[in-house]
mmCIF file of C-alpha atoms in Angstrom:
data_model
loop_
_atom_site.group_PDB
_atom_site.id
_atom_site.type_symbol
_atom_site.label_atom_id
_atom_site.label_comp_id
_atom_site.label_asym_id
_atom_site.label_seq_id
_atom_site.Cartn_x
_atom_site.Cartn_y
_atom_site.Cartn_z
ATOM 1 C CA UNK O 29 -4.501 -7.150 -26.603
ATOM 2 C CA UNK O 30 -1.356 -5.475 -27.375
ATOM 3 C CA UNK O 31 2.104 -6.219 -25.348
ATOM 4 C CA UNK O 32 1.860 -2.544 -24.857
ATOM 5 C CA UNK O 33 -1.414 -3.138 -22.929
ATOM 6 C CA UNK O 34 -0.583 -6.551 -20.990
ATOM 7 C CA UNK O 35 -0.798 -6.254 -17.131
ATOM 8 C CA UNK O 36 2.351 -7.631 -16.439
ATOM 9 C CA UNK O 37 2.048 -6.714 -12.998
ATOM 10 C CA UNK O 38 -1.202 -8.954 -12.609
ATOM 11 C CA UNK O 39 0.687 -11.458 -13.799
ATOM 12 C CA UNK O 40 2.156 -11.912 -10.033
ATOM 13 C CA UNK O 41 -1.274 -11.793 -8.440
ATOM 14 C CA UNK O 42 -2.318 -13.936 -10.661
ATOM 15 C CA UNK O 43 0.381 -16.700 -9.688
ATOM 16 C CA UNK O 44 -0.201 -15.769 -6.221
ATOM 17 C CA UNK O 45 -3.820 -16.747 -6.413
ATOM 18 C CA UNK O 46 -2.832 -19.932 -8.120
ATOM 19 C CA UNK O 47 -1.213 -20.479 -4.567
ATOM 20 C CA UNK O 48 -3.795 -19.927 -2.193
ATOM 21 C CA UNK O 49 -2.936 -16.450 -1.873
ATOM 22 C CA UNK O 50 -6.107 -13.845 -1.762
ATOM 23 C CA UNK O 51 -5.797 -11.057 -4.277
ATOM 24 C CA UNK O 52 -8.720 -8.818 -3.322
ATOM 25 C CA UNK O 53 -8.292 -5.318 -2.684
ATOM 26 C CA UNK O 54 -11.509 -4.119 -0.884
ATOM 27 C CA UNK O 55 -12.727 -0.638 -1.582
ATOM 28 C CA UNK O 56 -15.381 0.405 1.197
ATOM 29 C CA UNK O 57 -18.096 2.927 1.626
ATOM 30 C CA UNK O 58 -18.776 3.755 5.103
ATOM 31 C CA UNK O 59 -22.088 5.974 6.130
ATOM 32 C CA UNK O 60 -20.786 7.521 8.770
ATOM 33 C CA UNK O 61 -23.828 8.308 11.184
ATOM 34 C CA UNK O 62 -24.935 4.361 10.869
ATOM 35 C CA UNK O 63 -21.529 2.885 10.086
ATOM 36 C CA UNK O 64 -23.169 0.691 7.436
ATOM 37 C CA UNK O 65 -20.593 -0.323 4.921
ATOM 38 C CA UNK O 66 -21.132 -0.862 0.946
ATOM 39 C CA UNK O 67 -18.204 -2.791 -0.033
ATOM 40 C CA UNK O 68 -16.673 -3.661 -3.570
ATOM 41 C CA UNK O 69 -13.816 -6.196 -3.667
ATOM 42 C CA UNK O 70 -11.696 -6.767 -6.763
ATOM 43 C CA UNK O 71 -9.209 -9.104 -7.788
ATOM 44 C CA UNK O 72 -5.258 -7.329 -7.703
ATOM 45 C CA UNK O 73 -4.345 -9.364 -10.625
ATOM 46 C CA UNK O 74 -6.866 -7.206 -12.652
ATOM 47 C CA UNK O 75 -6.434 -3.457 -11.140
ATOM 48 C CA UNK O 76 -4.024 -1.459 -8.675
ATOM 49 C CA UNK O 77 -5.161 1.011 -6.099
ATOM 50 C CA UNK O 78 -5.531 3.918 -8.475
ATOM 51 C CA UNK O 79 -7.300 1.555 -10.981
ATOM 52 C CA UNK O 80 -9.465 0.265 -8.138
ATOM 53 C CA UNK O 81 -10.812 3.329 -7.132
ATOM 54 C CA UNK O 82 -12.087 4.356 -10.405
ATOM 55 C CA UNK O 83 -13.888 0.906 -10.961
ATOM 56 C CA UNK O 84 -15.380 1.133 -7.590
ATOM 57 C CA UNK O 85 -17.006 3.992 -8.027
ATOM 58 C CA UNK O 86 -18.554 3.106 -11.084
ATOM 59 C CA UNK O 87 -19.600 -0.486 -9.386
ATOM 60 C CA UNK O 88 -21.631 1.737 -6.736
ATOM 61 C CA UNK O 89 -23.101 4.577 -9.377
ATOM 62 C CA UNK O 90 -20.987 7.606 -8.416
ATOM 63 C CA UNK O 91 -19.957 10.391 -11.004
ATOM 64 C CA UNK O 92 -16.189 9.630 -11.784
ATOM 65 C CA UNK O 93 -13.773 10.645 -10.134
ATOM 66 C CA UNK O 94 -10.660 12.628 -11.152
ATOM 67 C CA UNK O 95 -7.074 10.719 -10.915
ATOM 68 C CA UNK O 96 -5.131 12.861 -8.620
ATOM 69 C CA UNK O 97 -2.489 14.377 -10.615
ATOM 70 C CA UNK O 98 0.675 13.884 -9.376
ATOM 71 C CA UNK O 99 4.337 15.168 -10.112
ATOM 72 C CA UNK O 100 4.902 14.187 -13.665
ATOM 73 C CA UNK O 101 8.425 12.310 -13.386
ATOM 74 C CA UNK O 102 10.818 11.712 -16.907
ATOM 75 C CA UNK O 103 11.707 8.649 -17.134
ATOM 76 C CA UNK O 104 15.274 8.315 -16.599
ATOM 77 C CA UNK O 105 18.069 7.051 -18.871
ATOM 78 C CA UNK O 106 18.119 3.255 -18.741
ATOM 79 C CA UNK O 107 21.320 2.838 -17.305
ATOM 80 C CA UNK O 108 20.206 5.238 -14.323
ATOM 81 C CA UNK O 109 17.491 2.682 -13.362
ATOM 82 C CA UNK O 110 20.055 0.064 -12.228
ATOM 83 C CA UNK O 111 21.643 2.124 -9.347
ATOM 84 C CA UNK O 112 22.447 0.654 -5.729
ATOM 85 C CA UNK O 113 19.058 0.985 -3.096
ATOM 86 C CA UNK O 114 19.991 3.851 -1.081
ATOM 87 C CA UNK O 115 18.709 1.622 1.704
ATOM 88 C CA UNK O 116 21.749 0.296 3.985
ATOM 89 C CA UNK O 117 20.280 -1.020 6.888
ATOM 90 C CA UNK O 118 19.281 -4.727 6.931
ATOM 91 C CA UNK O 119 15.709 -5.533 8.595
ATOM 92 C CA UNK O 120 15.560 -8.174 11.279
ATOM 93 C CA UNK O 121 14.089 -11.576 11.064
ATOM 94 C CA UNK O 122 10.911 -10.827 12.230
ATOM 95 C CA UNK O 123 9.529 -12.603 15.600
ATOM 96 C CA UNK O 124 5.793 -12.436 15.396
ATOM 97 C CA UNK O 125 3.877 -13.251 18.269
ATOM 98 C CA UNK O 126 2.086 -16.029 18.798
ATOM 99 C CA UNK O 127 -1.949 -16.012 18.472
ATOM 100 C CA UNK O 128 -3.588 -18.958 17.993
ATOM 101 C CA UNK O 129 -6.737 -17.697 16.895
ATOM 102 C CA UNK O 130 -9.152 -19.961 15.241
ATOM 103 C CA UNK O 131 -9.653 -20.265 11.825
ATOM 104 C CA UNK O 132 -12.571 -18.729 10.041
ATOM 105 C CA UNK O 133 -12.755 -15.381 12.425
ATOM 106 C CA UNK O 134 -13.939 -12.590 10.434
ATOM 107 C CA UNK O 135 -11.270 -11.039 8.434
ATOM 108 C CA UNK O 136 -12.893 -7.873 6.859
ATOM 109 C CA UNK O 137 -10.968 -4.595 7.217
ATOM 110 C CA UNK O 138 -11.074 -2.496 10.168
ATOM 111 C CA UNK O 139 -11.048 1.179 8.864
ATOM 112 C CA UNK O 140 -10.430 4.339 10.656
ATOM 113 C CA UNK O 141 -11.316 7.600 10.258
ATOM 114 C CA UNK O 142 -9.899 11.495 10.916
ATOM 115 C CA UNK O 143 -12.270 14.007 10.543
ATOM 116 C CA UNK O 144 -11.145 17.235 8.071
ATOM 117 C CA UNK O 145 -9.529 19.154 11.133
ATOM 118 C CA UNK O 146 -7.391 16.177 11.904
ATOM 119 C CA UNK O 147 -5.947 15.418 8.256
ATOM 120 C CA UNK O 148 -5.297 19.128 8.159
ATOM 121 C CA UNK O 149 -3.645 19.023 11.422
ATOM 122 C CA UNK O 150 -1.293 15.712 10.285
ATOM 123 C CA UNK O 151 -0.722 17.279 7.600
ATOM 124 C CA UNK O 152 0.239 20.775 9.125
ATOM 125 C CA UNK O 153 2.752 18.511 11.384
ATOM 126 C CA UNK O 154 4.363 16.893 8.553
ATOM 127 C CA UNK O 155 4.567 20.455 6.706
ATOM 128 C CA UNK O 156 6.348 21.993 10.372
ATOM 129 C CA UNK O 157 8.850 18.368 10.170
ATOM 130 C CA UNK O 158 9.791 18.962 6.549
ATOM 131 C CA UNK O 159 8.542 15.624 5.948
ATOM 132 C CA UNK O 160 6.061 14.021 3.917
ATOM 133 C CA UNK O 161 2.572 12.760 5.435
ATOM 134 C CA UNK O 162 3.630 8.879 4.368
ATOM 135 C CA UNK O 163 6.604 9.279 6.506
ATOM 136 C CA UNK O 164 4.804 10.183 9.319
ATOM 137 C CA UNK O 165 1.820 7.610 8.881
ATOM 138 C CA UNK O 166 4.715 4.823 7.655
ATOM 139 C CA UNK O 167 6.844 5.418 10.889
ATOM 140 C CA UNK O 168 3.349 5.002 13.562
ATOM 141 C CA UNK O 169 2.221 2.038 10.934
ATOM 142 C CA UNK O 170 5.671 0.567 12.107
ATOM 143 C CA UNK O 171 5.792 1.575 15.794
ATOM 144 C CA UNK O 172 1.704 0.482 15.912
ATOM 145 C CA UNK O 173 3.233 -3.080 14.628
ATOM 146 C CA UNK O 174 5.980 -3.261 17.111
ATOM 147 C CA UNK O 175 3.705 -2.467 19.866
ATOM 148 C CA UNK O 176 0.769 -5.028 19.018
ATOM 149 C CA UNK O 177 2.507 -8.141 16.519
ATOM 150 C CA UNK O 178 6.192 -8.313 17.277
ATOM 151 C CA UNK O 179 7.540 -10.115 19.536
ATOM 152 C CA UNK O 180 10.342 -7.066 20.422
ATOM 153 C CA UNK O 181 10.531 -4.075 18.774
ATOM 154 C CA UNK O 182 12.588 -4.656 15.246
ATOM 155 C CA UNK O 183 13.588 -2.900 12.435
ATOM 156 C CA UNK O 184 11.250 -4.526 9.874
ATOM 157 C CA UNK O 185 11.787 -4.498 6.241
ATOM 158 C CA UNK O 186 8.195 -2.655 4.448
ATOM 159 C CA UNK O 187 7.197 -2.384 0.675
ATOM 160 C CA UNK O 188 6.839 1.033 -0.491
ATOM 161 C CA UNK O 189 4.718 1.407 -3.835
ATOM 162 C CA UNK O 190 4.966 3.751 -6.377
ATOM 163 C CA UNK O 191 2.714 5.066 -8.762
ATOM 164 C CA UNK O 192 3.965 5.019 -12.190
ATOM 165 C CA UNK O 193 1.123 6.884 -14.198
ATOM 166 C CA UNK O 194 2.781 9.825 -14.173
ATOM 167 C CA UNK O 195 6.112 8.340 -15.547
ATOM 168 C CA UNK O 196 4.911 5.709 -18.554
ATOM 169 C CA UNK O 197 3.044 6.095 -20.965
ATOM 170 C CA UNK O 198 -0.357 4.736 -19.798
ATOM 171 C CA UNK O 199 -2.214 2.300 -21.750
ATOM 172 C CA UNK O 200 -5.246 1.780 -19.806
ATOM 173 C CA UNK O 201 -5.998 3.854 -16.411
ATOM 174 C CA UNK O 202 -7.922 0.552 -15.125
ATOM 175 C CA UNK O 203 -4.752 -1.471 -14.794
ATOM 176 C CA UNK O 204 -1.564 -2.321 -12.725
ATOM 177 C CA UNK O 205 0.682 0.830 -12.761
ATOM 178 C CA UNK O 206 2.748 0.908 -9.838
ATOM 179 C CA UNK O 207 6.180 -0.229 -8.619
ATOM 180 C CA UNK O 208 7.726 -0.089 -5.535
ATOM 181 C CA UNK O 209 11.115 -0.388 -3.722
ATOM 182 C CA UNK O 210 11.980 -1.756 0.127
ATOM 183 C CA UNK O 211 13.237 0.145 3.122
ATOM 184 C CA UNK O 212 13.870 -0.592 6.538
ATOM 185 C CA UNK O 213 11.930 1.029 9.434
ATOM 186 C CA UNK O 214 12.557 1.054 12.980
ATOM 187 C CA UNK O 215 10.676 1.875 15.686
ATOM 188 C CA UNK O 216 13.264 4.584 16.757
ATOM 189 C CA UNK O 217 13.878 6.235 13.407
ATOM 190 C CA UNK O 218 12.473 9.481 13.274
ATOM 191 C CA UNK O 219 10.326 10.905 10.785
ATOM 192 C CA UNK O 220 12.944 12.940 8.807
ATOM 193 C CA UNK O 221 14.885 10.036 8.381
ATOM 194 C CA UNK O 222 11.597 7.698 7.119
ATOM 195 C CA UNK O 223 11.635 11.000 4.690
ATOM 196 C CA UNK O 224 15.081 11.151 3.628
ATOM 197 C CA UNK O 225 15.585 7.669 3.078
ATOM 198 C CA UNK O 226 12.017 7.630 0.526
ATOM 199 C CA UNK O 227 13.131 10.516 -1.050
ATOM 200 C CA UNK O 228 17.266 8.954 -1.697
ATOM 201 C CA UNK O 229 15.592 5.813 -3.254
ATOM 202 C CA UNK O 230 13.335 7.772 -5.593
ATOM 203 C CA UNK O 231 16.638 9.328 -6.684
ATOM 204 C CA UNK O 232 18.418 6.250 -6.777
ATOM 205 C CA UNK O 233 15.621 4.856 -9.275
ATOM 206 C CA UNK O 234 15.597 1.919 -7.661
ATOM 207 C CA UNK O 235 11.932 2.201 -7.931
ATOM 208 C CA UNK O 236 12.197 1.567 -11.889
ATOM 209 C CA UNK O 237 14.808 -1.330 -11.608
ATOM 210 C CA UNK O 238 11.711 -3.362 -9.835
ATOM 211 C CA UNK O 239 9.091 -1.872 -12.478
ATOM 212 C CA UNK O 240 11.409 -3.411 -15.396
ATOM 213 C CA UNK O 241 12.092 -6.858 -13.102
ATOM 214 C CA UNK O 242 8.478 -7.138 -12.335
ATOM 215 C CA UNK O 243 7.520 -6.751 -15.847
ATOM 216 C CA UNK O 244 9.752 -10.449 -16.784
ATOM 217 C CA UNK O 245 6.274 -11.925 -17.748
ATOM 218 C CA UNK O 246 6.623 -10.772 -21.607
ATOM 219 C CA UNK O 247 9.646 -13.088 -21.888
ATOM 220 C CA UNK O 248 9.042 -15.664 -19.066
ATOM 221 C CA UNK O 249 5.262 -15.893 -19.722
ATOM 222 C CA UNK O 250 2.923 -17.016 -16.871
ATOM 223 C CA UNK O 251 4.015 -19.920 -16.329
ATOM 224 C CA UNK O 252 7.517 -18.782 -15.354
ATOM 225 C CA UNK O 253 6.107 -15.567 -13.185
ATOM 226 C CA UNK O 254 4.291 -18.565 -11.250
ATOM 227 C CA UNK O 255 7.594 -20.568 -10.989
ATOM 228 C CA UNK O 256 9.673 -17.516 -9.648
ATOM 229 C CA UNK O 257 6.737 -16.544 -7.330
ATOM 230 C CA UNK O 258 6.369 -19.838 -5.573
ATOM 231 C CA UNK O 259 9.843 -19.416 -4.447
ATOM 232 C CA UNK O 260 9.668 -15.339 -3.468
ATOM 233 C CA UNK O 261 6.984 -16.133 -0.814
ATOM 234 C CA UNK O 262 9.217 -18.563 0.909
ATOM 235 C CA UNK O 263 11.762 -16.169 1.118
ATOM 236 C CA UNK O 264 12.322 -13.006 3.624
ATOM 237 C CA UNK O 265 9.363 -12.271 5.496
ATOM 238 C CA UNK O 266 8.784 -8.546 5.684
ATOM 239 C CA UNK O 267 6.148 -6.586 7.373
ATOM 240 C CA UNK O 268 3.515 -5.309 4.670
ATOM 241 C CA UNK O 269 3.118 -3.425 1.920
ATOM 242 C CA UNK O 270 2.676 0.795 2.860
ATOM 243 C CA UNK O 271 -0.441 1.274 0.934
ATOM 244 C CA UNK O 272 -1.097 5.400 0.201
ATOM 245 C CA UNK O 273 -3.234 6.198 -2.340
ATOM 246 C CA UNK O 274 -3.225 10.110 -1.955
ATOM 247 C CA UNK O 275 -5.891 12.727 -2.115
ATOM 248 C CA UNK O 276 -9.203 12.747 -4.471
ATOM 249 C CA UNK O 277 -12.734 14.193 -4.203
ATOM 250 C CA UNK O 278 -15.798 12.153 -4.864
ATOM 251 C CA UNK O 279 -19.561 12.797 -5.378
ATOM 252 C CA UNK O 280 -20.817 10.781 -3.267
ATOM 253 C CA UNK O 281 -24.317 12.404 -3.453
ATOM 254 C CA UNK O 282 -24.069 11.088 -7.195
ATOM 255 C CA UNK O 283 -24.217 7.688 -5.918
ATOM 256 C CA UNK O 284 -26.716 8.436 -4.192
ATOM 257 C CA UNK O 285 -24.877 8.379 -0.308
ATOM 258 C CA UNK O 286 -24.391 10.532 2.572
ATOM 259 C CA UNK O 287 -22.247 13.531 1.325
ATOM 260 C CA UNK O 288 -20.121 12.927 4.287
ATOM 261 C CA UNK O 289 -19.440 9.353 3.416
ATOM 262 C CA UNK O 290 -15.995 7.743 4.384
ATOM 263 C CA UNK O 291 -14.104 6.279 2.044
ATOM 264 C CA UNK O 292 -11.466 3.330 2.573
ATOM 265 C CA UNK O 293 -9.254 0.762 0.590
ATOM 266 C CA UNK O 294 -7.104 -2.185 2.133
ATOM 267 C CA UNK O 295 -4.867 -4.862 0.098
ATOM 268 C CA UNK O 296 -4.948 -8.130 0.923
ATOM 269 C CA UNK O 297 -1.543 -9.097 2.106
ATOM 270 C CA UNK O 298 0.288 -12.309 2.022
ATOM 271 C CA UNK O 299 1.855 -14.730 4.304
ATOM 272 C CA UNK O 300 5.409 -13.317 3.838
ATOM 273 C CA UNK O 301 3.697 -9.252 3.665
ATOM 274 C CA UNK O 302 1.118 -10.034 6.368
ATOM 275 C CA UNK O 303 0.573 -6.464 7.778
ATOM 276 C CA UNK O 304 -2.511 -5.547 4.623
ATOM 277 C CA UNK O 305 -2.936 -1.685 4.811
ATOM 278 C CA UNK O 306 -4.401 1.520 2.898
ATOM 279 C CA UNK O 307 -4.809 4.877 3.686
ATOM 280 C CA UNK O 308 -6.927 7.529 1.529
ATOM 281 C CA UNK O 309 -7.736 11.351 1.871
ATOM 282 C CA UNK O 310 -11.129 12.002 0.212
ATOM 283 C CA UNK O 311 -12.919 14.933 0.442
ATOM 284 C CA UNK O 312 -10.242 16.415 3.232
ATOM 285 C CA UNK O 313 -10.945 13.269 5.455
ATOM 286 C CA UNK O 314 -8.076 10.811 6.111
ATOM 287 C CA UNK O 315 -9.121 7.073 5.977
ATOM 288 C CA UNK O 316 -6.725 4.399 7.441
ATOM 289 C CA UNK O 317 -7.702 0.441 7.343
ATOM 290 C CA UNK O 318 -6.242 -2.379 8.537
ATOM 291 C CA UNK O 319 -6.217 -6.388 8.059
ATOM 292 C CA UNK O 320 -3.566 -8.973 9.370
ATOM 293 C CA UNK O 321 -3.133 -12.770 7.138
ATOM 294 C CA UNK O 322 -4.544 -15.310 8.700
ATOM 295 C CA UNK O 323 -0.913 -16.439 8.575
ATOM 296 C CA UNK O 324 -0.359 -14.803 11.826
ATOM 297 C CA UNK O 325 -2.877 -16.589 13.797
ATOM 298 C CA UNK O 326 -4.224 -12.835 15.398
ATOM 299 C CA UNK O 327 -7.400 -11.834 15.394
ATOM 300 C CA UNK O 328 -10.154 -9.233 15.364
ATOM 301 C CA UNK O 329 -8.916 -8.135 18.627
ATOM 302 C CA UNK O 330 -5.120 -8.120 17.792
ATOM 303 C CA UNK O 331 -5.751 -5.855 14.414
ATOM 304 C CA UNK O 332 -8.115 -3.128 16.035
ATOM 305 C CA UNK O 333 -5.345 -2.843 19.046
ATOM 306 C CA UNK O 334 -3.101 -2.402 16.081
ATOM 307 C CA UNK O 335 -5.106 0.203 13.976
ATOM 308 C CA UNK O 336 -5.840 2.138 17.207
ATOM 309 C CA UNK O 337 -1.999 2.140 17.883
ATOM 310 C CA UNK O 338 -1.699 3.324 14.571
ATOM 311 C CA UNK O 339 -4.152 6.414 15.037
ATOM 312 C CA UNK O 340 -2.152 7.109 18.593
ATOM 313 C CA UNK O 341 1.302 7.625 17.216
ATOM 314 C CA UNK O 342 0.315 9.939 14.633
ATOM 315 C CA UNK O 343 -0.720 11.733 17.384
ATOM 316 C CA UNK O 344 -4.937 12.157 16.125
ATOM 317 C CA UNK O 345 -7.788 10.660 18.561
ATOM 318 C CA UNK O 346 -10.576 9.097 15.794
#
C-alpha cells in the first residue's frame, strides 16, 4: 500500500487497542414497530464514521448509499494551518460522579429517535437562531451531561471532528478521513456562541494543524504513535467526542428491512473521552445514541437518564 493510502489515523486506534481501549464503532439498524436491532460493529482503527456507514450497509445487503456531499473546502496555505485555537476559555477538571456500578452490565448503545416532523422542527429552530443544528444538539449533549454525570455543572472541554473528504485528496472512501479540534462548552453558553466559536476555529484552521499532527505515524511509525498515545490518555480528561455524521438516504427496502427503519451509529469512547456519542439524519429522521466507559462506573440507568436529558434540551419529546 502506498504512503498516500496509509490510515494514519488508525494508527491511534490501533495503539489504543493495544491498551485495553475498545475501538468499535457500532452501526445499528433498528425496526421500528418491534425495536429489534441488526447491529454491525467495526474496528475505528480500520474506518471513520463516513467510512463506517458505507461498509455497514454493504455488511447488511443494502443498495449503497451516497456520501453526503458537503462544502468542498481548499486546502489552505501551509503556514495558515498553524494559527492560534480561537478557543480561549479553559475547561474545568471534570468531577464525575460517583457510580459504582458493577462490572459486566450491558454496555450496548442506547439510541434515540425523532420522527421527520421533529428533525424538521430542530432544524427550523436552528435556521430561526442563525445557528447550526450541531450547535444546538452539542450545547443539550453538554447540559444533558451536567445534569446526569457531573458532579456540578462545568465547562467541559469536547472533541469536535471534522470531515476531511471534501478537503484532501481521498485515497480510499473506506478509511480514516477526519480531524478535529477542541472547544469548551458550558452549560450556560448559548447556542450562538457554541456556533460562533465552531465556525472561528474552522477559520483559524486549527482543524488542519491536528490532521497534519495526527498524521506523525509516517515518520514515528507505530511503535512511536503507541508511545505518544500511552501518555495522551493519562492526560486531561475531557468529556467526549461530538459525533455528527450529517444527512444521507438509504434503501433500506434493498436490504430487505422496514422502509421506515432507524438508523444509528455510536463511537466507543475512552477513559479520558468517556461520554461515546453519534447522531445521524437518514431519510429526514434524526437518530441520537448514547454509551458511557465503563471508566465511569454508571450504568444502564445513568446513560438513558442522560440520552433522555439530551432529547429534553433540544426541546423534541421521542
Amino acid at each position: 500500500m502506498s504512503a498516500a493510502a496509509t490510515d494514519y489515523i488508525g494508527m491511534w486506534y490501533r495503539a489504543r487497542a493495544r491498551l485495553g481501549v475498545d475501538d468499535r464503532i457500532e452501526f445499528i439498524f433498528i425496526d421500528p414497530a418491534s425495536g429489534q436491532r441488526r447491529t454491525v460493529a467495526l474496528r475505528h482503527r480500520d474506518y471513520d464514521g463516513v467510512a463506517g456507514i458505507l461498509v455497514a450497509a454493504r455488511e447488511v445487503g443494502m443498495r449503497m448509499p451516497m456520501v453526503p456531499s458537503g462544502k468542498r473546502r481548499k486546502a489552505p496555505p501551509f503556514w495558515q494551518r498553524w494559527q492560534s485555537p480561537a478557543e480561549s476559555r479553559e475547561p474545568a477538571e471534570l468531577q464525575w460522579r460517583r457510580f459504582g456500578v458493577a462490572d459486566g452490565e450491558n454496555n450496548a448503545p442506547l439510541v434515540q429517535w425523532l420522527n421527520p416532523q421533529q428533525t424538521r422542527a430542530l432544524y427550523q429552530r436552528a435556521h430561526q437562531q442563525k445557528v447550526s443544528v450541531n450547535s444546538l444538539l452539542l450545547l443539550a449533549l453538554h447540559r444533558a451531561v451536567s445534569d446526569t454525570l457531573l458532579v456540578k455543572g462545568q465547562p467541559g472541554s469536547w472533541c469536535f471532528p471534522v470531515n476531511m473528504r471534501n478537503a484532501v485528496t481521498v485515497p480510499r472512501q473506506e478509511m480514516n478521513l477526519s480531524s478535529a479540534f477542541y472547544l469548551t462548552v458550558d452549560e450556560n453558553d448559548t447556542p450562538s456562541r457554541i456556533d460562533r466559536t465552531i465556525r472561528q476555529n474552522l477559520k483559524a484552521n486549527v482543524h488542519w494543524r491536528y490532521w497534519h499532527l495526527a498524521r506523525i505515524g509516517r515518520w514515528i511509525g507505530q511503535r512511536g504513535v503507541n508511545w505518544v498515545c500511552s501518555r495522551l490518555l493519562n492526560g486531561p480528561q475531557h468529556c467526549g467526542s461530538f459525533s455528527s455524521l450529517g444527512e444521507w438516504q438509504m434503501d433500506f427496502m434493498s436490504a430487505g428491512m422496514a422502509p421506515d427503519t432507524v438508523f444509528a451509529c455510536c463511537g466507543p469512547g475512552s477513559p479520558n473521552h468517556p461520554v461515546a456519542n453519534g447522531v445521524t439524519v437518514v431519510n429526514g429522521c434524526m437518530s441520537l445514541a448514547l454509551k458511557l466507559h465503563p471508566s465511569l462506573g454508571a450504568g444502564h440507568a445513568q446513560a438513558e437518564q442522560c440520552l433522555q436529558r439530551w432529547i429534553n434540551w433540544l426541546g423534541a419529546d421521542a
